[in-house]
PDB file of C-alpha atoms (C1' of nucleotides) in Angstrom:
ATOM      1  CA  UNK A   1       0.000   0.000   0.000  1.00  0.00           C
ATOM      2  CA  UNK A   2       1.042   3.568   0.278  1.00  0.00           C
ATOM      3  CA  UNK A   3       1.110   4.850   3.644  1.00  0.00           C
ATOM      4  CA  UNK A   4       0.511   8.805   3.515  1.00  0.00           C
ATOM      5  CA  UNK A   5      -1.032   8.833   0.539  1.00  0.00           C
ATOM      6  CA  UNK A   6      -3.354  12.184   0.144  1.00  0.00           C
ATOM      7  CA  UNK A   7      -6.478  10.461   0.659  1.00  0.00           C
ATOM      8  CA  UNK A   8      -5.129   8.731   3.840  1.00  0.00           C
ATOM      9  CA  UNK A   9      -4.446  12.085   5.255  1.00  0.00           C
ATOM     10  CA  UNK A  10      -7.330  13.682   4.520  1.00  0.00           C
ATOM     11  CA  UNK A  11      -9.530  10.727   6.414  1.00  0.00           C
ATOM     12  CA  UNK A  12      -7.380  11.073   9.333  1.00  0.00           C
ATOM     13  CA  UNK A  13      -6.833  14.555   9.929  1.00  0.00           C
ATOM     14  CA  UNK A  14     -11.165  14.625   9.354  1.00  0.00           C
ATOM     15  CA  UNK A  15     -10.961  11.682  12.009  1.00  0.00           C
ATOM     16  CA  UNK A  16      -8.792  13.937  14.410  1.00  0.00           C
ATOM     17  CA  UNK A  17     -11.207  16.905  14.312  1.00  0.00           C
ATOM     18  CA  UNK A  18     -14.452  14.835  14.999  1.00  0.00           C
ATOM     19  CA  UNK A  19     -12.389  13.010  17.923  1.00  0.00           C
ATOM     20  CA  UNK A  20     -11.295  16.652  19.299  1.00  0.00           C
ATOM     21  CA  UNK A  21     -14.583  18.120  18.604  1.00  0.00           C
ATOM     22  CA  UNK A  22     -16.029  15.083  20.644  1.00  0.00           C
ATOM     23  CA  UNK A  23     -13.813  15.759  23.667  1.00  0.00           C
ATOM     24  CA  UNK A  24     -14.979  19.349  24.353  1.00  0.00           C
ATOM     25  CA  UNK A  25     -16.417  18.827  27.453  1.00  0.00           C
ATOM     26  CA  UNK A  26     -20.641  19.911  27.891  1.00  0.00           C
ATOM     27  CA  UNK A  27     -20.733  23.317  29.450  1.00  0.00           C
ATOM     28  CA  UNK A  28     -17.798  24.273  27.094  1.00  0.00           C
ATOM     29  CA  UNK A  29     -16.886  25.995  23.734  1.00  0.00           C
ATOM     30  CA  UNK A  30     -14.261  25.788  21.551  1.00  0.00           C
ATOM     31  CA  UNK A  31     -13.147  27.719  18.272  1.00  0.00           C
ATOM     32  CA  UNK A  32     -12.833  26.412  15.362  1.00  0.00           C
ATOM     33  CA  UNK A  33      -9.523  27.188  14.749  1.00  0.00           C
ATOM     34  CA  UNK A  34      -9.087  26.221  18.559  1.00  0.00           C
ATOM     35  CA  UNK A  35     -10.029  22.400  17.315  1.00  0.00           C
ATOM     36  CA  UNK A  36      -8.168  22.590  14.234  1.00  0.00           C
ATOM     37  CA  UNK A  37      -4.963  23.432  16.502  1.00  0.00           C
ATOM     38  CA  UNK A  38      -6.027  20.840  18.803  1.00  0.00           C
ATOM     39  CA  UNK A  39      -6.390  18.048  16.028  1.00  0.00           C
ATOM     40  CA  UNK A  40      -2.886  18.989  14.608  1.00  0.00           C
ATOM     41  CA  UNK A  41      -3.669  20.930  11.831  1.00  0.00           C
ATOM     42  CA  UNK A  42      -2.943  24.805  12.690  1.00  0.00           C
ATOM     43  CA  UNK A  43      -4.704  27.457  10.464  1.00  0.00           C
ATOM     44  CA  UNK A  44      -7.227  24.906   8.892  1.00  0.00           C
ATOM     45  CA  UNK A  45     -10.182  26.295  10.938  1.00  0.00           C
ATOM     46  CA  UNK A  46     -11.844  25.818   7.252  1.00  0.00           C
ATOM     47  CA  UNK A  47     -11.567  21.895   7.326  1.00  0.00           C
ATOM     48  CA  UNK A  48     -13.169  21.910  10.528  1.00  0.00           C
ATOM     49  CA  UNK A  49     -16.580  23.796   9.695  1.00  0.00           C
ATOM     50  CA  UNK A  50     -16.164  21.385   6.541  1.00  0.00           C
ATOM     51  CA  UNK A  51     -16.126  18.528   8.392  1.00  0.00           C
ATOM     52  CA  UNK A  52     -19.568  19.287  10.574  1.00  0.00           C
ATOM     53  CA  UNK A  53     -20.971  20.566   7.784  1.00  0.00           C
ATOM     54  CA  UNK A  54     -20.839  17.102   6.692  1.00  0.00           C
ATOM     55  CA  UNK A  55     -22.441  16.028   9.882  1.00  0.00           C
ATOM     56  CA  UNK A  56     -25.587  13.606   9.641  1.00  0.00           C
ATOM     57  CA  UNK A  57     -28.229  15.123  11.341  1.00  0.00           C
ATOM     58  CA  UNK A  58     -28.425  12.189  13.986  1.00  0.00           C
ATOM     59  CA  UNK A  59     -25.143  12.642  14.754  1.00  0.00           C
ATOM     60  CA  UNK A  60     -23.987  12.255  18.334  1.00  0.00           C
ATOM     61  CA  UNK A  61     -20.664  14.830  17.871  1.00  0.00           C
ATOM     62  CA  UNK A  62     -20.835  17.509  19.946  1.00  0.00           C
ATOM     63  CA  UNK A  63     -21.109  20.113  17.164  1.00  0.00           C
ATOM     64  CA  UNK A  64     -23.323  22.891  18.537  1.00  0.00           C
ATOM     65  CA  UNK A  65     -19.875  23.176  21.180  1.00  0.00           C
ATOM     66  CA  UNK A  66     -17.957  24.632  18.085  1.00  0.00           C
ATOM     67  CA  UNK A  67     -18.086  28.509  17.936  1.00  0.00           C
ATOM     68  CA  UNK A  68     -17.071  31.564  15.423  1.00  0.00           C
ATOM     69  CA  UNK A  69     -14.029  33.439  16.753  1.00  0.00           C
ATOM     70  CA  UNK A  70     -14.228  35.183  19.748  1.00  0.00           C
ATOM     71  CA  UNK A  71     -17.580  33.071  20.775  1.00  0.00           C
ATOM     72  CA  UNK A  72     -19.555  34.155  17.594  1.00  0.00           C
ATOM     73  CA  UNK A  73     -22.388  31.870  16.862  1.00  0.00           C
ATOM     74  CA  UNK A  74     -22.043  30.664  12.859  1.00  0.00           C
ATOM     75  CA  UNK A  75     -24.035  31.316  10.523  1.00  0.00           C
ATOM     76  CA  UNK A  76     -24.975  27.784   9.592  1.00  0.00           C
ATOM     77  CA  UNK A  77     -26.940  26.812   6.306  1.00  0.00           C
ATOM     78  CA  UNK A  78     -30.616  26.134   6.659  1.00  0.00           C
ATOM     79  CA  UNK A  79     -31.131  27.189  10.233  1.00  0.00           C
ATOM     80  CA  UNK A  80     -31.059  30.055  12.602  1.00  0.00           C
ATOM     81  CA  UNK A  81     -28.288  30.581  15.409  1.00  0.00           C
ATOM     82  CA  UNK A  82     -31.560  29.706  17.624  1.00  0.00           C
ATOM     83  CA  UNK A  83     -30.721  26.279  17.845  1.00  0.00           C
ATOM     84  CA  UNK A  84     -27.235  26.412  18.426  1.00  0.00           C
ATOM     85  CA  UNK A  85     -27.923  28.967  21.159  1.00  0.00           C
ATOM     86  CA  UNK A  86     -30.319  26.691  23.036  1.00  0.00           C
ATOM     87  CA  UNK A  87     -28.473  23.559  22.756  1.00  0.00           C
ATOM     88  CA  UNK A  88     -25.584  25.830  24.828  1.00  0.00           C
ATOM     89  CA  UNK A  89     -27.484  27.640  27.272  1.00  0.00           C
ATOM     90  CA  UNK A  90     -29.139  23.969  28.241  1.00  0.00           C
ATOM     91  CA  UNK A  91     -25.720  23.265  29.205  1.00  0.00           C
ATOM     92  CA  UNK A  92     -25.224  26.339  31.017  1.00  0.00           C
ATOM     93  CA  UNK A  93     -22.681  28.301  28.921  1.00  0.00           C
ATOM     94  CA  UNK A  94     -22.466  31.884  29.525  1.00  0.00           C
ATOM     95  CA  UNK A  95     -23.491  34.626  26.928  1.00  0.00           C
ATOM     96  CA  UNK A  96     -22.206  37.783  26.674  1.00  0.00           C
ATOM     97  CA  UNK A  97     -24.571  40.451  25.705  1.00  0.00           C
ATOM     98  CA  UNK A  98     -24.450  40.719  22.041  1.00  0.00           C
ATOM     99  CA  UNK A  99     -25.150  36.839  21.691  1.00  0.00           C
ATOM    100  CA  UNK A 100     -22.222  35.774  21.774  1.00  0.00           C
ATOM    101  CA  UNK A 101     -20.551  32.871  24.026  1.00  0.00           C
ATOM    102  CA  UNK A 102     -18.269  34.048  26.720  1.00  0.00           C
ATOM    103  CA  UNK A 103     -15.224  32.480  26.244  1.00  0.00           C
ATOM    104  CA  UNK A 104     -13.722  33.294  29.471  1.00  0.00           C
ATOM    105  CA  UNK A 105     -16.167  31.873  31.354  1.00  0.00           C
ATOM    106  CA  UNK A 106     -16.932  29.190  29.248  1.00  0.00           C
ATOM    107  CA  UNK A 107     -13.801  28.539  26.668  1.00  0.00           C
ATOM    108  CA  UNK A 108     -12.701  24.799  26.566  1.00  0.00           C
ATOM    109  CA  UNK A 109      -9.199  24.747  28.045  1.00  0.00           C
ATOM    110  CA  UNK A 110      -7.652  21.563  26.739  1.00  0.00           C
ATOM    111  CA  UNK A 111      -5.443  19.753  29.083  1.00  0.00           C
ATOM    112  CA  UNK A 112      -2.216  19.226  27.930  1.00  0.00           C
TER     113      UNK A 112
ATOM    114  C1'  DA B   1      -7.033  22.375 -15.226  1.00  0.00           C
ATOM    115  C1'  DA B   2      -9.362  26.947 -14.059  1.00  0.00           C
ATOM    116  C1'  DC B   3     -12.931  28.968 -11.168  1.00  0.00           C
ATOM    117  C1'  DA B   4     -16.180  29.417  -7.421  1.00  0.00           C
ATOM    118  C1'  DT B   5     -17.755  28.465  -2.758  1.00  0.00           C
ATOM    119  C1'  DG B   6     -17.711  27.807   2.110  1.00  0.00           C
ATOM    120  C1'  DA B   7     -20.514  25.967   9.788  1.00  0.00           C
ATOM    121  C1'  DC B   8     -12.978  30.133   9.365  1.00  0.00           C
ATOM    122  C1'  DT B   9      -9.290  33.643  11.271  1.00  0.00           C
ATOM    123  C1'  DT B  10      -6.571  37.636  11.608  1.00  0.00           C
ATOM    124  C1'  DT B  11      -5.064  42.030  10.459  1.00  0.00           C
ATOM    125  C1'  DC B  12      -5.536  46.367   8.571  1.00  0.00           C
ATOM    126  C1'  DT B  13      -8.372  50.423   6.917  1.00  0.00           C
TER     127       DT B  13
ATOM    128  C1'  DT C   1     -19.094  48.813  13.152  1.00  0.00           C
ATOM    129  C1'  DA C   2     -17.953  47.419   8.406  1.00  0.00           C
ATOM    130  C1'  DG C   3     -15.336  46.035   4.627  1.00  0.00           C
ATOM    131  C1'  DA C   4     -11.175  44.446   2.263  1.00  0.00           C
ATOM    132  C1'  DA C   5      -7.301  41.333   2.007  1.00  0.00           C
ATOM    133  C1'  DA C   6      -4.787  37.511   2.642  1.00  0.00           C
ATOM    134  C1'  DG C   7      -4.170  32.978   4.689  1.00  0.00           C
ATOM    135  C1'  DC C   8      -6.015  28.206   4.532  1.00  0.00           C
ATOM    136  C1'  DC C   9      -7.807  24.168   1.313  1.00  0.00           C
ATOM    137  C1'  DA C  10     -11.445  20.444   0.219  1.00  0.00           C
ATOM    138  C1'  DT C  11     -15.174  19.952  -3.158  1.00  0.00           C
ATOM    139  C1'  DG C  12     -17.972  20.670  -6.987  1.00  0.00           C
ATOM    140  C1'  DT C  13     -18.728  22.473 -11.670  1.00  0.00           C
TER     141       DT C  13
END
DNA sequence: AACATGACTTTCT
DNA sequence: TAGAAAGCCATGT
């Protein structure tokens, strides 16, 4: 076979992000470029809101834990921040006035 | 192969 | 507060 072939990578760093976005613990938010760091692939914030776009609606990742820079709430196709936002607050995450997520109250901090 | 698009981020005007 | 610009890059046409 050929180990590190493109397609190989691609599966696994997509793998990596859906295992990082997994571990962000309920009652916390993360960035997206915050899990693309975290998964090992710096400045590719892009794959990540790729990859749970990709999401199947029944999925069990964590996804609504995944925030805009600076706790922004994304725009996401085909539905309203609304959702997002509830799913959060259910889990007690702080808002800032102005909608978005407080981060310093309720950033992930990954454990090294 | 060129071009457009997108659940992004950061910096500079 | 807004917009432009530049990074990033997988996918689809």
């Amino acid at each position: 076979m050929r180990p590190g072939g493109a397609d190989t990578d691609r599966a696994a760093a997509r793998q990596r992000i859906r295992a990082t976005v997994d571990s962000i613990p309920p009652g916390r938010v993360a960035t997206y470029g915050q899990v693309a760091a975290e998964a090992g692939l710096p400045g590719r914030a892009r794959l990540v809101g790729r990859v749970l776009s990709e999401l199947p609606a029944n999925s069990e990742l964590p996804w609504h834990r995944v925030v805009g820079a600076g706790g922004a709430i994304a725009q996401r196709p085909g539905d309203g921040p609304s959702v997002q936002r509830r799913r959060l607050r259910a889990e007690r995450v702080r808002f800032r006035p102005g909608g978005r997520v407080d981060l310093a109250a309720s950033g992930w901090e990954p454990e090294a």
